[in-house]
PDB file of C-alpha atoms in Angstrom:
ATOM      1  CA  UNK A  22      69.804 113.204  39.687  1.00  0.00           C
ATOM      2  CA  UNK A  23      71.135 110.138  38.709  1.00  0.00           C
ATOM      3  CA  UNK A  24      70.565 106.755  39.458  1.00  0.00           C
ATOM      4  CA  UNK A  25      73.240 105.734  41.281  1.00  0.00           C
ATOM      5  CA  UNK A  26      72.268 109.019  43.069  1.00  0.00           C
ATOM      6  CA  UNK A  27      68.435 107.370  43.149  1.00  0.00           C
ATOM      7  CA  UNK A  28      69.813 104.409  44.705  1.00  0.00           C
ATOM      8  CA  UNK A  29      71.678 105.978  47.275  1.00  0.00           C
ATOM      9  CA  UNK A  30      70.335 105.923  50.715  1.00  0.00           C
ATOM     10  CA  UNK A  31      69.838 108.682  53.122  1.00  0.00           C
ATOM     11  CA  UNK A  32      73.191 108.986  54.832  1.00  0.00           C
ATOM     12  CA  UNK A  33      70.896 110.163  58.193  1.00  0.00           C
ATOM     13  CA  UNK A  34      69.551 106.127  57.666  1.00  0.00           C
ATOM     14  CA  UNK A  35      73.203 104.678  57.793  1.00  0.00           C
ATOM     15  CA  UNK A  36      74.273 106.849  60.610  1.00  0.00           C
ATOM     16  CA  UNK A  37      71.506 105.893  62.758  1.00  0.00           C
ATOM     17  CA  UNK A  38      71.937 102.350  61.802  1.00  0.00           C
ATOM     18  CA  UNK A  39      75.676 102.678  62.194  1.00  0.00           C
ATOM     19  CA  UNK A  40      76.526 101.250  59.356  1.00  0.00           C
ATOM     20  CA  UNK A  41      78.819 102.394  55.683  1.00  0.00           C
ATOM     21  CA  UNK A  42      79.798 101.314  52.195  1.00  0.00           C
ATOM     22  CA  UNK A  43      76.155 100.439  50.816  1.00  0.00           C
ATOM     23  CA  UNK A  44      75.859  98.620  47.776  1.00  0.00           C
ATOM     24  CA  UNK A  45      72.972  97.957  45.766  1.00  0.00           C
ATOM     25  CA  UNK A  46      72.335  94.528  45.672  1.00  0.00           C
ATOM     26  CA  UNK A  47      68.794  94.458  44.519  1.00  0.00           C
ATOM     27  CA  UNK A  48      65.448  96.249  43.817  1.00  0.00           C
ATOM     28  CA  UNK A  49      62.164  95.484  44.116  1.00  0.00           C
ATOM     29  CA  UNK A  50      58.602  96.478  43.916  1.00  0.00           C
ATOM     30  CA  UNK A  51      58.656  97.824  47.620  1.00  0.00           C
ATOM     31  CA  UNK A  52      62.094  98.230  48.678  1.00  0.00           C
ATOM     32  CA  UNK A  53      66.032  98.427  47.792  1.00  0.00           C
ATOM     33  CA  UNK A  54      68.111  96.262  49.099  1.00  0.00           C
ATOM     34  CA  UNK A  55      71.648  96.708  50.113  1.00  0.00           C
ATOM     35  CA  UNK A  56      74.876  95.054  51.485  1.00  0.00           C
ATOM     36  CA  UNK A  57      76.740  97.318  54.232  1.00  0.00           C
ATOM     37  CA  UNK A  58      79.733  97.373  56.720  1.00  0.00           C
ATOM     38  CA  UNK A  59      78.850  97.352  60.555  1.00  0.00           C
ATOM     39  CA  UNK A  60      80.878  98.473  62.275  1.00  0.00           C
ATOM     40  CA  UNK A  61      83.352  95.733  63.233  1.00  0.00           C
ATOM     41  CA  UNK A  62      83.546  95.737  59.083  1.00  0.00           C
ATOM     42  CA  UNK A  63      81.136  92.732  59.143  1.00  0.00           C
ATOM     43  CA  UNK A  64      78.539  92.789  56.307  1.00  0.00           C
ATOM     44  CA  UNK A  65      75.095  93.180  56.656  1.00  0.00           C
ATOM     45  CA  UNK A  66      71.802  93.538  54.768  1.00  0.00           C
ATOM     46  CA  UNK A  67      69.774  96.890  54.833  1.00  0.00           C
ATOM     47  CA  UNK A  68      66.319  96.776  53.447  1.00  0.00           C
ATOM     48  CA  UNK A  69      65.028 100.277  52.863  1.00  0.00           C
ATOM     49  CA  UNK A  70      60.967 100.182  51.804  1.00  0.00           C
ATOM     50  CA  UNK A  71      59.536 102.975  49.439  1.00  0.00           C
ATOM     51  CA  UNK A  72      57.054 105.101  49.928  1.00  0.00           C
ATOM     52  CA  UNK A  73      55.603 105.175  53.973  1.00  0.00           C
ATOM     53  CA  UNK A  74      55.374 101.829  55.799  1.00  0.00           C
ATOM     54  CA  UNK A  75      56.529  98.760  55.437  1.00  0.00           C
ATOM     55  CA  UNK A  76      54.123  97.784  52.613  1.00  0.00           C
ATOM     56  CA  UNK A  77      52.811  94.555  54.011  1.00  0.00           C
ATOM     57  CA  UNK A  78      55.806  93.395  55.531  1.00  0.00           C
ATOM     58  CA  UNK A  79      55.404  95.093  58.873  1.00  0.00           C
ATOM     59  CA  UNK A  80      54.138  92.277  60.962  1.00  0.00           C
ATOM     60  CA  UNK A  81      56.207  90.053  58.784  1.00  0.00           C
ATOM     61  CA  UNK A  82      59.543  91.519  60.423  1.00  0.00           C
ATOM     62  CA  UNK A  83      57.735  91.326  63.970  1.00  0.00           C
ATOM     63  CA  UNK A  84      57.393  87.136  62.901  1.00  0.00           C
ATOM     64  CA  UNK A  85      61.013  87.357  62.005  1.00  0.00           C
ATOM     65  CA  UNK A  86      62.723  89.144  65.444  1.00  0.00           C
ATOM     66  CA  UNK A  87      60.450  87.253  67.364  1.00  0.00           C
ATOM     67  CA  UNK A  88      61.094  83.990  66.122  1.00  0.00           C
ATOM     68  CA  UNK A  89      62.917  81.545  68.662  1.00  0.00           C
ATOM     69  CA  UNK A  90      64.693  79.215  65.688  1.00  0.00           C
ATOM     70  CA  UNK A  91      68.048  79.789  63.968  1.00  0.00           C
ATOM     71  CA  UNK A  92      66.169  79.366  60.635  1.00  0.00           C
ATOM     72  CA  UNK A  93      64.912  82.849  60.684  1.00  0.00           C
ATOM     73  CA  UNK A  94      66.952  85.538  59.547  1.00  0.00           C
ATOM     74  CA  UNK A  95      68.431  87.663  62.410  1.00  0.00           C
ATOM     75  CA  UNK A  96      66.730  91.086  62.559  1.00  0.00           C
ATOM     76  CA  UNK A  97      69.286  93.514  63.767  1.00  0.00           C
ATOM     77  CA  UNK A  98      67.570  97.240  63.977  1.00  0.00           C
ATOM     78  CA  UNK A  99      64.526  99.012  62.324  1.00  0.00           C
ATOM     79  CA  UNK A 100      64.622 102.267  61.613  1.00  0.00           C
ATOM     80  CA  UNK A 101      61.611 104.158  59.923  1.00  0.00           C
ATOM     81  CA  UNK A 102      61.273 102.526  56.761  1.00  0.00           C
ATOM     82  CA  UNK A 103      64.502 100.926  56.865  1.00  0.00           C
ATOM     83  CA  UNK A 104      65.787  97.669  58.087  1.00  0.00           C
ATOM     84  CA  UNK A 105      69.090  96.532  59.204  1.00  0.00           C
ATOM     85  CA  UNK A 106      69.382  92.461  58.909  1.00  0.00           C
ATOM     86  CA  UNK A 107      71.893  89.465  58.941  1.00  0.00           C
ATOM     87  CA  UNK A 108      73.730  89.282  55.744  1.00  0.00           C
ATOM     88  CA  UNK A 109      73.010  85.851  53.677  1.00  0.00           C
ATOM     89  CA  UNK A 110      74.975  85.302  50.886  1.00  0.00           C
ATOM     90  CA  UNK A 111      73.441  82.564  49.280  1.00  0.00           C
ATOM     91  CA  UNK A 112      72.494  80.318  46.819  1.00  0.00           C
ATOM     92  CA  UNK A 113      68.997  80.511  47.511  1.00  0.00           C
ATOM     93  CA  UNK A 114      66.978  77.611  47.401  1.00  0.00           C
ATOM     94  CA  UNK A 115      65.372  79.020  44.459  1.00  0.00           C
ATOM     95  CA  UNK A 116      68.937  78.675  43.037  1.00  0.00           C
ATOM     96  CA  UNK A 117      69.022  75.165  43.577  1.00  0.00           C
ATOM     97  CA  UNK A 118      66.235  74.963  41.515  1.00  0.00           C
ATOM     98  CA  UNK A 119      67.063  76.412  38.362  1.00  0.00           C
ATOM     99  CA  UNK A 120      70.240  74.729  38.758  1.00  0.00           C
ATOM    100  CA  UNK A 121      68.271  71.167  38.216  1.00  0.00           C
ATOM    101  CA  UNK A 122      68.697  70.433  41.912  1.00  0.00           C
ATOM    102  CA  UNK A 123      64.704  70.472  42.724  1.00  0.00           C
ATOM    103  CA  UNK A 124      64.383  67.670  45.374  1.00  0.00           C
ATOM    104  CA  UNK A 125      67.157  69.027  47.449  1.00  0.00           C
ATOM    105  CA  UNK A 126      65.727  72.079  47.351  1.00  0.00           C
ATOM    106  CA  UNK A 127      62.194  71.031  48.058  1.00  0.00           C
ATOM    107  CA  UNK A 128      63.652  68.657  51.256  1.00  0.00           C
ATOM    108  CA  UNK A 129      65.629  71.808  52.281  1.00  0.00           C
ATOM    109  CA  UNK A 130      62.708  73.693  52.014  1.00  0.00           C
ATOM    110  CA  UNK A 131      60.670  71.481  54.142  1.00  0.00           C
ATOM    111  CA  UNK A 132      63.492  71.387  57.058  1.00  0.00           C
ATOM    112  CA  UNK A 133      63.625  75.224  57.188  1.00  0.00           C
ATOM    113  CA  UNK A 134      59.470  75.241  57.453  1.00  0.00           C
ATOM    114  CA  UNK A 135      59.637  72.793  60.299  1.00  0.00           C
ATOM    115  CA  UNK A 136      61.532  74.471  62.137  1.00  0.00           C
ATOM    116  CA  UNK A 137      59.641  77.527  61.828  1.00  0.00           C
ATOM    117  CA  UNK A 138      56.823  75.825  63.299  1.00  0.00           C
ATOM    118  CA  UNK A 139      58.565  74.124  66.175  1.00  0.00           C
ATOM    119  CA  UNK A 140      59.685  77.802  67.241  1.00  0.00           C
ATOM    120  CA  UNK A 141      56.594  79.901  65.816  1.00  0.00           C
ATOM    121  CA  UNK A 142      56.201  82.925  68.330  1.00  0.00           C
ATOM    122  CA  UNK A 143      52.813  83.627  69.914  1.00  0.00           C
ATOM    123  CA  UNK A 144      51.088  86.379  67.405  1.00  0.00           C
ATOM    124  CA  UNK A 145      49.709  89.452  68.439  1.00  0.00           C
ATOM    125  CA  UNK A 146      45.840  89.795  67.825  1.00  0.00           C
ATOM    126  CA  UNK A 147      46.575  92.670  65.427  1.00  0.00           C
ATOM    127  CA  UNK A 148      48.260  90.705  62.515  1.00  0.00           C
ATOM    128  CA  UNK A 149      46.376  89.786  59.316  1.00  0.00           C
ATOM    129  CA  UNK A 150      44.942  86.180  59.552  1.00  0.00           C
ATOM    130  CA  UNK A 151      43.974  83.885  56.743  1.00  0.00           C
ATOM    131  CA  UNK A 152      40.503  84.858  56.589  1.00  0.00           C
ATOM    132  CA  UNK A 153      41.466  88.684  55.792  1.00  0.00           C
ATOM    133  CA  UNK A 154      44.208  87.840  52.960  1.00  0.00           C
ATOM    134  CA  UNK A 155      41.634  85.679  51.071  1.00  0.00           C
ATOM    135  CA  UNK A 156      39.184  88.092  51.017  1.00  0.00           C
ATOM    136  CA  UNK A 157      40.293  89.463  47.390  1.00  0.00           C
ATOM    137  CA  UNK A 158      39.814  85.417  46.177  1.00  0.00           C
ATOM    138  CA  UNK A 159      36.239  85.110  47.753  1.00  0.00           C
ATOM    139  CA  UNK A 160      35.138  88.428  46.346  1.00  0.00           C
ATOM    140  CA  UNK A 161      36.318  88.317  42.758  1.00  0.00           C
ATOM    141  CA  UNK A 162      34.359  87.765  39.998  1.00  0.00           C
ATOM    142  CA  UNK A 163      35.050  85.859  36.283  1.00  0.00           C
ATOM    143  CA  UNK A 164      34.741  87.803  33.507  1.00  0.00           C
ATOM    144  CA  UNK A 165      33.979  87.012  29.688  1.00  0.00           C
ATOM    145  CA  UNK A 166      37.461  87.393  29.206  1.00  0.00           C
ATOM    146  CA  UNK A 167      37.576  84.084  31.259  1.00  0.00           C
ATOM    147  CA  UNK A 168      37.282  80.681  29.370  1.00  0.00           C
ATOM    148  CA  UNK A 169      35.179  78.297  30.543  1.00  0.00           C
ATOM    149  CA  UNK A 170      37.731  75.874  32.023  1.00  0.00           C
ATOM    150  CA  UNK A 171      39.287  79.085  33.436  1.00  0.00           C
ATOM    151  CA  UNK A 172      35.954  80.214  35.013  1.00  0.00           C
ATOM    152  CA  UNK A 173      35.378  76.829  36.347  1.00  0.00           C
ATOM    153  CA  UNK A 174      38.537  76.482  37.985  1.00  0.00           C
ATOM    154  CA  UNK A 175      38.635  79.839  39.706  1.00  0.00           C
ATOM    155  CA  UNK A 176      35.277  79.253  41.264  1.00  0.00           C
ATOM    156  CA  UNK A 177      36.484  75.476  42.663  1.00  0.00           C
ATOM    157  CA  UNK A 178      39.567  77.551  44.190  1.00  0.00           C
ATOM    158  CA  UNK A 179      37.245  79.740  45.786  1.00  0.00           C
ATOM    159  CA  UNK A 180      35.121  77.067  46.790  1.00  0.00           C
ATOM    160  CA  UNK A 181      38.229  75.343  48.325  1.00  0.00           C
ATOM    161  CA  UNK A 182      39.103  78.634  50.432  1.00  0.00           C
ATOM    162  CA  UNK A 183      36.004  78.667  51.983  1.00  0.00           C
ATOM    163  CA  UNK A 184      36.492  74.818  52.735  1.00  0.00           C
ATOM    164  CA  UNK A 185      39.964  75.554  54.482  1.00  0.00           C
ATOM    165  CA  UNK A 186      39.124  78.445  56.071  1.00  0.00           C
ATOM    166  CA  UNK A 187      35.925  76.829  57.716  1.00  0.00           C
ATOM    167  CA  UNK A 188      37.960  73.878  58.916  1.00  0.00           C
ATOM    168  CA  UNK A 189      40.938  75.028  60.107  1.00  0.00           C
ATOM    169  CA  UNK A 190      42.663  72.834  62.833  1.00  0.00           C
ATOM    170  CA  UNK A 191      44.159  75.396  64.696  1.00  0.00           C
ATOM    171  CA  UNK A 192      45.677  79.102  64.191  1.00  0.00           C
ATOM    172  CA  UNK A 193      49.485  79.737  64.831  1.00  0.00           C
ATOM    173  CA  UNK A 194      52.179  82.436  63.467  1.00  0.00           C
ATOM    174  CA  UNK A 195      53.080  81.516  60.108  1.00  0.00           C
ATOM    175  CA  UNK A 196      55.730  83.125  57.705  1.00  0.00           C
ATOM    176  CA  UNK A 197      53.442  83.508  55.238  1.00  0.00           C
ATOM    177  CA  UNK A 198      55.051  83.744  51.994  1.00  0.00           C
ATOM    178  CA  UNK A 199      57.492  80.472  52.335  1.00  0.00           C
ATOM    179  CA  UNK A 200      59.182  79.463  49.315  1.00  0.00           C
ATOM    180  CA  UNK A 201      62.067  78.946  47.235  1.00  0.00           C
ATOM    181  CA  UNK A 202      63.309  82.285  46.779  1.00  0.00           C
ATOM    182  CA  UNK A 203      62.976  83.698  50.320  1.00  0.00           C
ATOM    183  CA  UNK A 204      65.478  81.137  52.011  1.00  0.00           C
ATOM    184  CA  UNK A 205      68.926  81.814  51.419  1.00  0.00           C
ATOM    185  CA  UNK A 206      72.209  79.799  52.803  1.00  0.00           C
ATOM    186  CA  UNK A 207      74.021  81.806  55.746  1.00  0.00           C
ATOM    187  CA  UNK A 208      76.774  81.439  58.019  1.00  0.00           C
ATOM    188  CA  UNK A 209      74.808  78.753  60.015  1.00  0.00           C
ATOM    189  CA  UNK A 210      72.768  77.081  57.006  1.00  0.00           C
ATOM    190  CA  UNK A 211      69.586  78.147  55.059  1.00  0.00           C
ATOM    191  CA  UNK A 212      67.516  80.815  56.736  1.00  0.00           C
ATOM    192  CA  UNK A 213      64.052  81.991  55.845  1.00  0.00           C
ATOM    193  CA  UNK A 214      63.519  85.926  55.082  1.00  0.00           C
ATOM    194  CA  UNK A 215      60.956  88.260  53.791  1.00  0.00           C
ATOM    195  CA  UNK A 216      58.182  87.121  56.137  1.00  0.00           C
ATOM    196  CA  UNK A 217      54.520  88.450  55.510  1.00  0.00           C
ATOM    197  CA  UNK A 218      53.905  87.536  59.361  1.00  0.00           C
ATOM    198  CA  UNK A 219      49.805  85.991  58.972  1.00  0.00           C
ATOM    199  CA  UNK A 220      47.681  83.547  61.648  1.00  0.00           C
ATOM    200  CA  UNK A 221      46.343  80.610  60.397  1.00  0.00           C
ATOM    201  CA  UNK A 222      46.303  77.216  59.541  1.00  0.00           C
ATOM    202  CA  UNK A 223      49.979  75.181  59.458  1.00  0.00           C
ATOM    203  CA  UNK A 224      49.127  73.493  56.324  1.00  0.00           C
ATOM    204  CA  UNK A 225      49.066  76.761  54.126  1.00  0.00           C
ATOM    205  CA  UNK A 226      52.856  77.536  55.180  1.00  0.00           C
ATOM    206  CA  UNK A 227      53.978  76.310  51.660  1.00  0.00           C
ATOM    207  CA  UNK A 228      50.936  76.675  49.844  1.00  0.00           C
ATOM    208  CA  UNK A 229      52.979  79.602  47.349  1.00  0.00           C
ATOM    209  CA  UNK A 230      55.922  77.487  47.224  1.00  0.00           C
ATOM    210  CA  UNK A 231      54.078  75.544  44.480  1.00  0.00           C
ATOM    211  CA  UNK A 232      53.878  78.615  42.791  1.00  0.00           C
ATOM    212  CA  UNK A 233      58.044  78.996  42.949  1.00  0.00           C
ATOM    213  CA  UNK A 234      60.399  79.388  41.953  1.00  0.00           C
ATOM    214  CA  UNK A 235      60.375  82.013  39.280  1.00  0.00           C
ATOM    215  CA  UNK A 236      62.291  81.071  36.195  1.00  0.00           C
ATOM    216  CA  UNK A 237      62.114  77.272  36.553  1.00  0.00           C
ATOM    217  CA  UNK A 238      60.940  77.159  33.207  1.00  0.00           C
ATOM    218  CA  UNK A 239      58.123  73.932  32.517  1.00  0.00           C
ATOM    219  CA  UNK A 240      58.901  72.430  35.983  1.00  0.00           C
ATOM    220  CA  UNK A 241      56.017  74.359  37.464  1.00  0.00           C
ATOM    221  CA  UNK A 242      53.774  72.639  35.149  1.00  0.00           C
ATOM    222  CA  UNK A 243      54.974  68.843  36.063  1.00  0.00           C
ATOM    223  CA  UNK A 244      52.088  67.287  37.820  1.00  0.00           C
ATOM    224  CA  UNK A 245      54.768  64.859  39.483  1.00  0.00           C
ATOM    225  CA  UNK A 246      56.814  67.661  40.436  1.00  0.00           C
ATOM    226  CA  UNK A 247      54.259  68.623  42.797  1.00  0.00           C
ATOM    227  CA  UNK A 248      53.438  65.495  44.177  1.00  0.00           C
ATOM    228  CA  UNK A 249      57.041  65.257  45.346  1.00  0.00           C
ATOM    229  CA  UNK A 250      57.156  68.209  46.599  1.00  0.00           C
ATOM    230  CA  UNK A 251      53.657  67.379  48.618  1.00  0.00           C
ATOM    231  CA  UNK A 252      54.881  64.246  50.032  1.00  0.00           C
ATOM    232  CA  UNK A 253      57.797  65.732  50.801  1.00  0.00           C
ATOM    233  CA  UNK A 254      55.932  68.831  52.371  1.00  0.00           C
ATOM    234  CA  UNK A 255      53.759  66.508  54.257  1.00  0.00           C
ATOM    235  CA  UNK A 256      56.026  64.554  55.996  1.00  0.00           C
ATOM    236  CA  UNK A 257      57.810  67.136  57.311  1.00  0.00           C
ATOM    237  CA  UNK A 258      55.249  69.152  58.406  1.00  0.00           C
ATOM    238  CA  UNK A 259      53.120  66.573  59.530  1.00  0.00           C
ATOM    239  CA  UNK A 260      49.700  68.029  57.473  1.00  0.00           C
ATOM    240  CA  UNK A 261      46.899  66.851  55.619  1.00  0.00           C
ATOM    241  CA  UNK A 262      48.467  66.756  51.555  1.00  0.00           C
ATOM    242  CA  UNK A 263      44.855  66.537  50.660  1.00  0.00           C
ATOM    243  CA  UNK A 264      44.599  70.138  52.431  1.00  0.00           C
ATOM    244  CA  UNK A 265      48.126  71.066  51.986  1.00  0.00           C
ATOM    245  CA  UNK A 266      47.570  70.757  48.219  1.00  0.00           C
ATOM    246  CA  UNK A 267      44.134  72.546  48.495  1.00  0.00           C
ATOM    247  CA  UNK A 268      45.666  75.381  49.774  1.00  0.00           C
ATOM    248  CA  UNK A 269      48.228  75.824  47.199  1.00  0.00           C
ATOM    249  CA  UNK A 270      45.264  75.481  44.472  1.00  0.00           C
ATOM    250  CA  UNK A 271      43.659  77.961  46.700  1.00  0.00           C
ATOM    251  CA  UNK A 272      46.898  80.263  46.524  1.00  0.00           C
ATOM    252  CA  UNK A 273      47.421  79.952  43.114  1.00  0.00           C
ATOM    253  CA  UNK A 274      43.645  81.560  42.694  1.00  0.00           C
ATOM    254  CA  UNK A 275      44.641  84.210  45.168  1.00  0.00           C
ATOM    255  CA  UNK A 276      47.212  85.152  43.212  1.00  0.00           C
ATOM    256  CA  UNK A 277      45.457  85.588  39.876  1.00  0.00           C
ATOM    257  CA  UNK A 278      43.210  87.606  41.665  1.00  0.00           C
ATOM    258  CA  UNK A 279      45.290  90.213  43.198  1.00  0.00           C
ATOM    259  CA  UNK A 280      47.010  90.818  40.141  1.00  0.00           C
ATOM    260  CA  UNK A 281      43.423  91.317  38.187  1.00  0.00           C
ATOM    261  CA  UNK A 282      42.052  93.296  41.228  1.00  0.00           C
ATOM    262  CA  UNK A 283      38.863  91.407  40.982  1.00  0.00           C
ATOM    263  CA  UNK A 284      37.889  91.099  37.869  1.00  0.00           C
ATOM    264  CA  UNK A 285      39.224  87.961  36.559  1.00  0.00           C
ATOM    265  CA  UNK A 286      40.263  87.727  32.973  1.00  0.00           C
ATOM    266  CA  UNK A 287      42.443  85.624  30.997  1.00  0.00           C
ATOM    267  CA  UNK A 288      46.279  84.798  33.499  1.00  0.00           C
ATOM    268  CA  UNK A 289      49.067  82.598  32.737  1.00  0.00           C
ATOM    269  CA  UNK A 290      48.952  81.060  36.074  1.00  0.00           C
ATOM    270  CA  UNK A 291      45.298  78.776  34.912  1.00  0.00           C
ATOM    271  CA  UNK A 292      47.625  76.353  33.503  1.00  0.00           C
ATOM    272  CA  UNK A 293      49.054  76.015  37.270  1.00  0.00           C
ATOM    273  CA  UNK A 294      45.465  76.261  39.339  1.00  0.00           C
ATOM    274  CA  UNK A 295      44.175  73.405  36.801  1.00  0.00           C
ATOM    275  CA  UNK A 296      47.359  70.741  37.942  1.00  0.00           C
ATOM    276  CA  UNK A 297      46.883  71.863  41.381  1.00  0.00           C
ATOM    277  CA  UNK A 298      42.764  71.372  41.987  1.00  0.00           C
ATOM    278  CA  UNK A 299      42.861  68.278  40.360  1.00  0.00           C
ATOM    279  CA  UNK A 300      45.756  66.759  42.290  1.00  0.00           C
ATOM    280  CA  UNK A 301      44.359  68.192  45.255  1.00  0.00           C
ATOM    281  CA  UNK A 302      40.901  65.918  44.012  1.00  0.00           C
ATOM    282  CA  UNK A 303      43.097  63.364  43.664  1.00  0.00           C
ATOM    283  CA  UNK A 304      44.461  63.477  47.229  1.00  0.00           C
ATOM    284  CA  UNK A 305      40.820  63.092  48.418  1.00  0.00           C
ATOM    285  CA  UNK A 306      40.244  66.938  48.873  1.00  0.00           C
ATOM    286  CA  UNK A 307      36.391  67.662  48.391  1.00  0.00           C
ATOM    287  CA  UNK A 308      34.807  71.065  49.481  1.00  0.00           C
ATOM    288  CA  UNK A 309      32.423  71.190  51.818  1.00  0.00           C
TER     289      UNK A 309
END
């Protein structure tokens, strides 16, 4: 088999979904993404996962369809592991980004999490909350692969999770893994996508989106790159940028772990966590 055969998908999925012509338009760790015909010959998007499930995007799609704002991406029709959404053609705002336009980006950003929150649906007591996602963070150790700084660092972040988790304000439906890359322009402006669909505290909505986008070269290492974006951030969201900027410290730590599955060695992304903790100091976060 070849891989244009690979990348086919099951013509039983398209029939179902009522929908022809697919085209590969991307591929990913969990899924394949296509553009297809409905069938007034209006394009859509058709996200098919691998493997069984959703991976942990399951309650993220729920978030999406349930979401009462035009800034979420219409969802269309699931079927098994495949999903049939509104086609968005772009830029995204990740784009904008690597295209030197980061403030635009970062105040589009901003609009399209506000409006999220104004319309957040009410979440079911079976999706994965704050507490449960950090778990990897506040369970990993340093190794002696770890330098000192790094070590240091990666137990503040931890400290700072159990901080914000302790003291959050109040739980609502969050997106979950808002950033640069997973808002694209549609037919009606820039809509949000790939939701994880998590509970917890507004001001980690764009915690990862300090962490984004990829390929913006030494931006992501500009301390005053991130405090525009946090005052930006802030403002719209109407959060703590103390916490808001604890959180994406916190995130950045997450992140490190999950991809050292919990023993933490030497990661690129130190650099990052050691801007973000100490302008999150700076702010006038302290843990508890």
């Amino acid at each position: 088999m070849g891989e244009a055969d690979r990348d086919r998908p099951d013509p039983d999925v398209l029939t179902s979904l009522g929908v022809t012509d697919p085209e590969c338009v991307a591929r990913t760790p969990i899924a394949n993404v296509y553009r297809v015909l409905r069938p007034d010959r209006s394009p859509a998007a058709l996200k098919i996962y691998h493997g069984p499930g959703l991976a942990n995007e399951g309650p993220g799609l729920d978030y999406l369809a349930a979401s009462r704002t035009t800034a979420a991406v219409k969802i269309y029709r699931r079927h098994g592991q495949a999903v049939l959404m509104e086609w968005l053609p772009g830029p995204s705002l990740g784009d904008l980004v690597r295209d030197g336009r980061e403030d635009e980006a970062s105040k589009c950003l901003a609009d399209v999490a506000r409006h999220l929150h104004a319309n957040a649906p009410e979440p079911p007591p079976d999706w994965p909350s704050l507490e449960t996602w950090f778990g990897a963070l506040l369970t990993a150790s340093p190794t002696a692969r770890c330098s000192e700084r790094a070590r240091r660092d990666f137990i503040a972040a931890a400290d700072f999770a159990r901080s914000l988790l302790a003291s959050q304000p109040r739980h609502i439906a969050l997106h979950g893994d808002l950033h640069h890359d997973n808002v694209r322009l549609g037919p009606r402006g820039w809509f949000a996508f790939d939701a994880k669909g998590i509970v917890g505290d507004p001001c980690y909505e764009l915690a990862n989106a300090f962490r984004n986008p990829k390929g913006a070269g030494d931006l992501l290492r500009d301390a005053d790159v991130h405090r525009r974006r946090a005052s930006i951030w802030t403002a719209a969201l109407g959060v703590a940028e103390d916490r808001l900027l604890a959180w994406a410290a916190a995130k950045c730590a997450l992140s490190i772990a999950w991809r050292a599955k919990g023993e933490i060695g030497a990661d690129p992304e130190f650099s990052l966590l050691a801007i973000l903790l100490d302008l999150a100091r700076r702010a006038g976060f302290r843990a508890d």
